[in-house]
Short mmCIF file of C-alpha atoms and ligand atoms in Angstrom, two decimals:
data_model
loop_
_atom_site.label_atom_id
_atom_site.label_comp_id
_atom_site.label_asym_id
_atom_site.label_seq_id
_atom_site.Cartn_x
_atom_site.Cartn_y
_atom_site.Cartn_z
CA UNK A 1 28.14 -5.90 22.87
CA UNK A 2 25.09 -4.40 24.12
CA UNK A 3 21.63 -5.76 23.05
CA UNK A 4 20.45 -2.23 22.49
CA UNK A 5 23.12 -1.14 20.09
CA UNK A 6 20.55 -1.17 17.39
CA UNK A 7 17.03 0.00 18.29
CA UNK A 8 14.12 -0.38 15.91
CA UNK A 9 11.38 2.16 16.86
CA UNK A 10 7.93 1.39 15.75
CA UNK A 11 6.75 -1.98 16.09
CA UNK A 12 5.73 -4.76 18.36
CA UNK A 13 4.30 -7.38 16.14
CA UNK A 14 2.45 -4.55 14.40
CA UNK A 15 4.62 -2.54 11.94
CA UNK A 16 5.59 -4.60 8.84
CA UNK A 17 8.17 -1.93 8.15
CA UNK A 18 9.93 -2.35 11.36
CA UNK A 19 9.63 -6.16 11.11
CA UNK A 20 11.22 -6.10 7.72
CA UNK A 21 14.19 -4.08 9.02
CA UNK A 22 14.64 -6.45 11.86
CA UNK A 23 14.57 -9.43 9.53
CA UNK A 24 17.12 -7.76 7.11
CA UNK A 25 19.37 -6.98 9.93
CA UNK A 26 19.00 -10.64 11.37
CA UNK A 27 19.91 -11.95 8.03
CA UNK A 28 23.16 -9.78 7.76
CA UNK A 29 24.18 -11.16 11.33
CA UNK A 30 23.03 -8.34 13.53
CA UNK A 31 20.16 -9.79 15.30
CA UNK A 32 21.94 -10.28 18.62
CA UNK A 33 22.26 -6.39 18.88
CA UNK A 34 18.63 -5.57 18.34
CA UNK A 35 15.84 -4.24 20.77
CA UNK A 36 12.50 -3.55 18.86
CA UNK A 37 10.24 -1.06 20.71
CA UNK A 38 6.66 -0.24 20.06
CA UNK A 39 3.56 0.96 21.58
CA UNK A 40 0.89 -1.59 20.43
CA UNK A 41 0.32 -5.10 21.21
CA UNK A 42 -1.19 -7.73 19.01
CA UNK A 43 -4.98 -7.99 18.87
CA UNK A 44 -5.20 -4.33 19.70
CA UNK A 45 -7.73 -2.71 17.46
CA UNK A 46 -6.02 0.64 17.26
CA UNK A 47 -6.57 2.35 14.12
CA UNK A 48 -3.35 4.32 14.61
CA UNK A 49 -1.33 1.35 13.71
CA UNK A 50 -1.80 0.20 10.30
CA UNK A 51 -0.46 -3.16 9.53
CA UNK A 52 -3.12 -5.43 10.85
CA UNK A 53 -5.71 -3.77 8.53
CA UNK A 54 -3.89 -4.41 5.31
CA UNK A 55 -5.12 -7.00 2.52
CA UNK A 56 -2.54 -7.59 1.91
CA UNK A 57 -1.30 -8.22 -1.67
CA UNK A 58 1.26 -7.06 -4.26
CA UNK A 59 -0.57 -4.74 -6.73
CA UNK A 60 -0.03 -2.04 -9.31
CA UNK A 61 -1.15 0.65 -6.72
CA UNK A 62 2.09 2.69 -6.64
CA UNK A 63 2.59 5.67 -8.83
CA UNK A 64 5.72 6.19 -10.94
CA UNK A 65 8.11 7.67 -8.39
CA UNK A 66 11.43 5.82 -9.26
CA UNK A 67 11.98 4.76 -5.57
CA UNK A 68 8.61 3.22 -5.27
CA UNK A 69 9.04 1.31 -8.56
CA UNK A 70 12.37 0.05 -7.37
CA UNK A 71 11.15 -0.90 -3.83
CA UNK A 72 8.13 -2.66 -5.35
CA UNK A 73 10.25 -4.63 -7.61
CA UNK A 74 12.72 -5.55 -4.80
CA UNK A 75 9.79 -6.46 -2.59
CA UNK A 76 8.10 -8.65 -5.06
CA UNK A 77 11.29 -10.57 -5.97
CA UNK A 78 12.18 -10.95 -2.30
CA UNK A 79 8.71 -12.18 -1.26
CA UNK A 80 8.56 -14.54 -4.34
CA UNK A 81 12.00 -15.77 -3.46
CA UNK A 82 10.84 -16.52 0.08
CA UNK A 83 7.97 -18.59 -1.22
CA UNK A 84 9.97 -20.44 -3.90
CA UNK A 85 12.74 -21.43 -1.37
CA UNK A 86 10.08 -22.73 0.91
CA UNK A 87 11.51 -20.31 3.54
CA UNK A 88 9.86 -20.24 7.04
CA UNK A 89 9.21 -16.54 6.53
CA UNK A 90 6.84 -17.47 3.87
CA UNK A 91 4.21 -19.47 6.02
CA UNK A 92 1.57 -16.95 5.44
CA UNK A 93 2.29 -15.88 1.99
CA UNK A 94 0.81 -17.38 -1.35
CA UNK A 95 1.13 -17.04 -4.85
CA UNK A 96 -2.17 -16.06 -6.24
CA UNK A 97 -3.67 -15.57 -9.77
CA UNK A 98 -4.43 -11.78 -10.12
CA UNK A 99 -6.16 -9.42 -12.59
CA UNK A 100 -5.77 -5.60 -12.29
CA UNK A 101 -7.97 -3.07 -14.33
CA UNK A 102 -7.25 0.69 -14.58
CA UNK A 103 -9.99 2.90 -15.71
CA UNK A 104 -7.28 5.43 -16.85
CA UNK A 105 -4.18 4.22 -18.75
CA UNK A 106 -1.24 3.78 -16.58
CA UNK A 107 2.09 5.58 -17.76
CA UNK A 108 4.25 3.58 -20.16
CA UNK A 109 7.01 3.87 -17.54
CA UNK A 110 5.00 2.02 -14.98
CA UNK A 111 3.79 -0.74 -17.30
CA UNK A 112 7.36 -1.14 -18.46
CA UNK A 113 8.72 -1.38 -14.98
CA UNK A 114 6.28 -4.03 -13.68
CA UNK A 115 5.99 -6.11 -16.92
CA UNK A 116 9.86 -6.61 -16.66
CA UNK A 117 9.59 -8.65 -13.31
CA UNK A 118 5.98 -9.81 -12.63
CA UNK A 119 5.62 -13.63 -13.14
CA UNK A 120 3.21 -14.82 -15.79
CA UNK A 121 2.35 -11.42 -16.73
CA UNK A 122 -0.15 -10.86 -19.71
CA UNK A 123 -1.83 -7.65 -21.11
CA UNK A 124 -5.66 -8.27 -21.17
CA UNK A 125 -6.91 -7.98 -24.78
CA UNK A 126 -9.03 -4.93 -25.32
CA UNK A 127 -12.14 -7.00 -26.30
CA UNK A 128 -11.94 -8.58 -22.77
CA UNK A 129 -11.86 -5.37 -20.63
CA UNK A 130 -15.00 -4.48 -18.59
CA UNK A 131 -16.80 -1.27 -19.58
CA UNK A 132 -14.95 1.80 -18.69
CA UNK A 133 -11.62 0.08 -18.20
CA UNK A 134 -8.61 1.38 -20.35
CA UNK A 135 -5.96 -1.34 -19.38
CA UNK A 136 -5.85 -4.69 -17.75
CA UNK A 137 -2.97 -7.08 -16.62
CA UNK A 138 -3.00 -10.60 -15.32
CA UNK A 139 -0.06 -12.05 -13.42
CA UNK A 140 0.92 -14.03 -10.44
CA UNK A 141 0.71 -11.92 -7.35
CA UNK A 142 1.66 -12.54 -3.75
CA UNK A 143 -1.00 -12.31 -1.08
CA UNK A 144 -0.32 -12.20 2.55
CA UNK A 145 -2.20 -12.85 5.60
CA UNK A 146 -1.22 -9.60 7.18
CA UNK A 147 -1.87 -9.94 10.88
CA UNK A 148 -0.66 -13.60 10.95
CA UNK A 149 2.44 -12.80 8.96
CA UNK A 150 3.45 -10.06 11.35
CA UNK A 151 2.96 -12.40 14.34
CA UNK A 152 4.93 -15.10 12.69
CA UNK A 153 7.84 -12.80 11.84
CA UNK A 154 7.79 -11.70 15.30
CA UNK A 155 7.97 -15.15 16.60
CA UNK A 156 10.77 -16.13 14.17
CA UNK A 157 12.84 -13.20 14.97
CA UNK A 158 12.75 -14.04 18.71
CA UNK A 159 14.40 -17.40 17.99
CA UNK A 160 18.08 -17.82 18.64
CA UNK A 161 18.87 -18.42 15.08
CA UNK A 162 17.74 -14.82 14.20
CA UNK A 163 19.71 -13.58 17.18
CA UNK A 164 16.97 -13.69 19.80
CA UNK A 165 15.69 -10.27 19.01
CA UNK A 166 14.26 -8.57 22.06
CA UNK A 167 10.69 -7.11 21.69
CA UNK A 168 9.66 -4.33 24.30
CA UNK A 169 6.35 -2.67 24.57
CA UNK A 170 7.06 1.07 25.23
CA UNK A 171 5.83 4.22 23.79
CA UNK A 172 8.35 7.07 23.25
CA UNK A 173 7.46 10.75 23.48
CA UNK A 174 10.09 11.85 21.13
CA UNK A 175 12.72 10.29 18.66
CA UNK A 176 15.69 10.84 21.09
CA UNK A 177 13.99 8.51 23.59
CA UNK A 178 14.61 5.63 21.29
CA UNK A 179 18.32 5.88 22.06
CA UNK A 180 17.76 3.66 25.04
CA UNK A 181 21.22 3.70 26.41
CA UNK A 182 24.58 5.43 25.72
CA UNK A 183 25.62 2.22 23.87
CA UNK A 184 22.83 2.70 21.35
CA UNK A 185 24.53 3.30 18.01
CA UNK A 186 21.73 3.52 15.68
CA UNK A 187 17.89 3.81 15.68
CA UNK A 188 15.67 2.81 12.72
CA UNK A 189 12.61 5.05 12.80
CA UNK A 190 9.62 2.93 11.53
CA UNK A 191 6.67 4.71 13.26
CA UNK A 192 4.25 4.86 10.34
CA UNK A 193 1.62 7.66 10.72
CA UNK A 194 3.27 8.96 14.06
CA UNK A 195 6.07 10.50 11.76
CA UNK A 196 3.86 13.52 11.55
CA UNK A 197 3.76 14.47 15.12
CA UNK A 198 6.54 12.76 16.80
CA UNK A 199 9.04 15.33 18.21
CA UNK A 200 12.36 14.94 16.49
CA UNK A 201 10.54 13.88 13.20
CA UNK A 202 7.50 16.14 12.67
CA UNK A 203 7.46 15.50 9.01
CA UNK A 204 4.85 17.88 7.41
CA UNK A 205 4.63 15.84 4.34
CA UNK A 206 2.86 12.96 6.16
CA UNK A 207 -0.70 12.30 6.03
CA UNK A 208 -3.11 9.24 6.46
CA UNK A 209 -4.96 7.77 3.62
CA UNK A 210 -8.18 6.17 5.01
CA UNK A 211 -9.45 2.86 3.83
CA UNK A 212 -12.45 0.97 4.96
CA UNK A 213 -12.49 -2.77 4.31
CA UNK A 214 -15.16 -5.57 4.69
CA UNK A 215 -13.67 -9.01 5.86
CA UNK A 216 -16.04 -11.72 4.46
CA UNK A 217 -15.88 -15.63 4.41
CA UNK A 218 -16.15 -16.49 0.73
CA UNK A 219 -15.01 -19.98 0.01
CA UNK A 220 -15.56 -19.51 -3.78
CA UNK A 221 -13.00 -16.72 -4.11
CA UNK A 222 -9.55 -18.07 -5.14
CA UNK A 223 -8.22 -15.26 -7.12
CA UNK A 224 -7.16 -11.59 -6.61
CA UNK A 225 -8.97 -8.86 -8.58
CA UNK A 226 -8.66 -5.12 -8.41
CA UNK A 227 -9.91 -2.17 -10.24
CA UNK A 228 -8.16 1.21 -9.83
CA UNK A 229 -10.69 3.96 -10.59
CA UNK A 230 -10.02 7.73 -10.89
CA UNK A 231 -11.80 8.37 -7.49
CA UNK A 232 -12.46 5.00 -6.21
CA UNK A 233 -10.31 1.68 -5.58
CA UNK A 234 -12.08 -1.84 -5.56
CA UNK A 235 -10.33 -4.95 -4.60
CA UNK A 236 -10.80 -8.49 -3.70
CA UNK A 237 -7.85 -10.31 -1.70
CA UNK A 238 -8.09 -13.74 -0.60
CA UNK A 239 -6.27 -14.17 2.80
CA UNK A 240 -3.78 -17.16 2.75
CA UNK A 241 -4.18 -19.82 5.60
CA UNK A 242 -7.42 -18.17 6.92
CA UNK A 243 -10.37 -20.45 6.41
CA UNK A 244 -11.62 -18.77 3.16
CA UNK A 245 -11.47 -15.04 4.39
CA UNK A 246 -11.35 -12.47 1.78
CA UNK A 247 -10.76 -8.57 2.23
CA UNK A 248 -13.05 -6.50 0.20
CA UNK A 249 -12.27 -2.94 -0.42
CA UNK A 250 -12.30 -0.23 -0.54
CA UNK A 251 -11.26 3.38 -0.39
CA UNK A 252 -8.09 5.53 -0.70
CA UNK A 253 -9.25 8.82 1.09
CA UNK A 254 -6.28 11.28 1.31
CA UNK A 255 -6.15 13.14 4.67
CA UNK A 256 -9.17 11.55 6.02
CA UNK A 257 -8.62 10.58 9.73
CA UNK A 258 -12.10 9.41 10.77
CA UNK A 259 -11.75 6.01 12.28
CA UNK A 260 -15.57 5.25 12.36
CA UNK A 261 -17.10 2.82 10.13
CA UNK A 262 -19.54 4.18 7.50
CA UNK A 263 -22.45 1.97 6.53
CA UNK A 264 -22.81 3.65 3.11
CA UNK A 265 -19.16 2.67 2.37
CA UNK A 266 -19.64 -0.97 3.28
CA UNK A 267 -22.73 -1.02 0.93
CA UNK A 268 -20.57 0.49 -1.87
CA UNK A 269 -17.75 -2.04 -1.31
CA UNK A 270 -20.17 -4.96 -1.50
CA UNK A 271 -21.81 -3.63 -4.50
CA UNK A 272 -18.51 -2.83 -6.49
CA UNK A 273 -16.76 -5.93 -5.51
CA UNK A 274 -19.90 -8.07 -6.31
CA UNK A 275 -19.95 -6.57 -9.87
CA UNK A 276 -16.02 -6.99 -10.32
CA UNK A 277 -16.27 -10.79 -9.17
CA UNK A 278 -19.90 -12.03 -9.48
CA UNK A 279 -19.01 -15.32 -7.58
CA UNK A 280 -18.94 -13.13 -4.45
CA UNK A 281 -22.77 -12.79 -4.71
CA UNK A 282 -23.04 -16.48 -4.03
CA UNK A 283 -25.06 -17.50 -0.93
CA UNK A 284 -22.00 -18.95 0.93
CA UNK A 285 -20.42 -15.27 1.10
CA UNK A 286 -20.80 -14.13 4.84
CA UNK A 287 -19.62 -10.75 6.24
CA UNK A 288 -17.32 -11.20 9.29
CA UNK A 289 -16.34 -7.66 10.09
CA UNK A 290 -15.91 -4.15 8.83
CA UNK A 291 -12.74 -1.97 9.71
CA UNK A 292 -10.97 1.21 9.09
CA UNK A 293 -7.29 1.69 8.67
CA UNK A 294 -4.98 4.61 7.83
CA UNK A 295 -2.15 4.07 5.31
CA UNK A 296 1.02 6.12 6.47
CA UNK A 297 1.30 8.23 3.33
CA UNK A 298 3.81 10.89 2.36
CA UNK A 299 3.95 13.52 -0.31
CA UNK A 300 6.76 12.81 -2.64
CA UNK A 301 6.94 9.16 -1.36
CA UNK A 302 8.20 7.01 1.59
CA UNK A 303 11.32 8.50 3.40
CA UNK A 304 14.18 6.02 3.55
CA UNK A 305 16.99 8.34 4.68
CA UNK A 306 19.92 8.45 7.03
CA UNK A 307 20.16 11.43 9.30
CA UNK A 308 22.85 12.29 11.87
CA UNK A 309 21.18 14.22 14.85
CA UNK A 310 23.68 15.55 17.39
CA UNK A 311 26.31 13.00 16.56
CA UNK A 312 23.79 10.11 16.62
CA UNK A 313 22.63 7.89 13.55
CA UNK A 314 18.96 7.48 12.64
CA UNK A 315 17.76 5.85 9.61
CA UNK A 316 14.16 6.71 8.86
CA UNK A 317 11.92 4.39 7.16
CA UNK A 318 8.39 5.44 7.01
CA UNK A 319 5.62 6.69 4.66
CA UNK A 320 4.85 3.55 2.74
CA UNK A 321 1.45 4.52 2.25
CA UNK A 322 -0.48 1.47 0.62
CA UNK A 323 2.64 -0.49 -0.15
CA UNK A 324 4.12 -1.51 3.16
CA UNK A 325 3.82 -5.19 2.55
CA UNK A 326 4.64 -5.15 -1.07
CA UNK A 327 7.59 -2.79 -0.92
CA UNK A 328 8.71 -3.33 2.59
CA UNK A 329 11.55 -5.80 1.95
CA UNK A 330 13.01 -3.51 -0.68
CA UNK A 331 12.81 -0.43 1.57
CA UNK A 332 14.41 -2.48 4.43
CA UNK A 333 17.25 -3.45 2.22
CA UNK A 334 17.95 0.11 1.42
CA UNK A 335 17.62 1.23 4.97
CA UNK A 336 20.13 -1.38 6.14
CA UNK A 337 22.51 -0.43 3.45
CA UNK A 338 22.30 3.12 4.54
CA UNK A 339 23.60 2.09 8.06
CA UNK A 340 26.44 -0.09 6.77
CA UNK A 341 29.13 2.09 8.18
CA UNK A 342 27.74 2.14 11.65
CA UNK A 343 26.84 -1.56 11.65
CA UNK A 344 30.38 -2.45 10.50
CA UNK A 345 31.60 -1.64 13.93
CA UNK A 346 29.39 -4.43 15.40
CA UNK A 347 30.35 -8.13 15.48
CA UNK A 348 28.36 -10.30 13.15
CA UNK A 349 26.76 -13.76 13.70
CA UNK A 350 25.52 -15.13 10.35
CA UNK A 351 22.10 -16.95 10.07
C1 LIG B 401 -7.16 -0.90 4.31
C2 LIG B 401 -5.71 -0.99 3.98
C3 LIG B 401 -5.28 -1.92 3.01
C4 LIG B 401 -3.95 -2.04 2.74
N1 LIG B 401 -3.57 -2.95 1.78
C5 LIG B 401 -2.21 -3.21 1.44
C6 LIG B 401 -1.90 -4.20 0.54
O1 LIG B 401 -2.72 -4.91 -0.03
N2 LIG B 401 -0.49 -4.30 0.29
C7 LIG B 401 0.37 -3.55 1.03
O2 LIG B 401 1.58 -3.62 0.58
N3 LIG B 401 0.09 -2.64 1.83
C8 LIG B 401 -1.21 -2.45 2.08
N4 LIG B 401 -1.75 -1.41 2.96
C9 LIG B 401 -0.62 -0.49 3.57
C10 LIG B 401 0.20 -1.17 4.70
O3 LIG B 401 -0.66 -1.66 5.62
C11 LIG B 401 1.06 -0.19 5.26
O4 LIG B 401 2.07 0.30 4.35
C12 LIG B 401 1.90 -0.70 6.38
O5 LIG B 401 1.19 -1.44 7.34
C13 LIG B 401 2.73 0.40 7.05
O6 LIG B 401 3.43 -0.14 8.08
P1 LIG B 401 4.34 0.68 9.12
O7 LIG B 401 5.08 -0.21 9.83
O8 LIG B 401 4.99 1.85 8.42
O9 LIG B 401 3.21 1.30 10.05
P2 LIG B 401 2.38 0.60 11.35
O10 LIG B 401 1.82 -0.64 11.21
O11 LIG B 401 1.33 1.81 11.70
O12 LIG B 401 3.38 0.57 12.39
C14 LIG B 401 3.78 1.73 13.24
C15 LIG B 401 4.34 1.28 14.58
O13 LIG B 401 4.80 2.41 15.23
C16 LIG B 401 4.53 2.30 16.46
N5 LIG B 401 4.50 3.54 17.28
C17 LIG B 401 3.70 4.69 16.68
N6 LIG B 401 4.13 5.73 17.64
C18 LIG B 401 4.89 5.23 18.58
C19 LIG B 401 5.37 5.91 19.73
N7 LIG B 401 5.27 7.09 20.07
N8 LIG B 401 6.08 4.97 20.51
C20 LIG B 401 6.54 3.75 20.21
N9 LIG B 401 5.94 3.15 19.12
C21 LIG B 401 5.01 3.96 18.32
C22 LIG B 401 3.14 1.59 16.60
O14 LIG B 401 2.84 1.04 17.83
C23 LIG B 401 3.12 0.74 15.25
O15 LIG B 401 3.40 -0.51 15.97
C24 LIG B 401 -2.98 -1.29 3.53
C25 LIG B 401 -3.41 -0.44 4.29
C26 LIG B 401 -4.65 -0.28 4.72
C27 LIG B 401 -5.14 0.58 5.74
#
């Protein structure tokens, strides 16, 4: 059976969405059939690919779209399962104490959904809420060292026990180019922001959501803290296995595709995060870098959908917005389930 029977378009070490699909396929025994193609290489500072710029953590950032709530849940439980089993995939993940505040009361549906599965969840008593906050939750979250996690998954997936998945640097001009040979049975389309312009996809619902972040060395920070405002988003995320790096944010700027760093935004991030977690104002906090990334957002939520195009099968998996790490494993489970009928024609070699 051909190595390129299954093609995953849209990552080389970069895209967490494609990596999760590759991992899910490998777990179900299809690793031997996969070629992953993508344009970027590790270490590239290209704002057009998002995954290295993420915090990353699990947070209550999603809305109330039922798919998003389901993928969040599946993603949290899958990531937690990896940590608790001591799985190799969990090397750059950590359980971390988290507090989140909402200036506007989240919907009852949202609270009900997350409190059903989050570990150690407690509603913050009203008397303990900071001024201007309507609702608070503390729980055990999952933090990820985003760039290291992507590199690590790529390295694991290249091993024989995962099917020696082939990674190929290649830019495609159109979706159909991802059908590398006549033997290609299926393409998983995980191209993030490029879904808006890529011929064969050109999804008008897609748009970037800009985020500026400050990476700092802050040994005193051990917990995750977030505040979701009406027109701002403030967060502090410690990065696991990173020599005390924390990600300070940030912004959720819908439709803004300006990749330049804005000095006034860095000042605002430092002010807001210092107010939220005063320990950050200690002398041992040092700024390492300021960066900008674009969350691949989509009106009506991410698209995880199968499509037959001229007799060929594509499974789309893009538009994760600000949740690619937290929801990605849930989205990958659905994407692979959608392909089951085609995958069923391929021989399986279980992990
Ligand atoms: C500042 C910031 C903070 C964030 N924090 C979090 C967080 O805490 N938790 C969380 O869950 N999420 C977070 N996110 C969101 C998360 O990073 C994204 O949801 C996720 O990275 C999207 O992954 P992706 O694989 O869809 O896209 P990408 O990482 O952009 O991957 C797309 C891939 O497609 C490839 N590609 C594109 N065009 C072509 C082409 N023509 N040919 C070949 N390949 C192509 C690119 O090379 C790239 O590798 C954050 C994002 C930002 C910007």
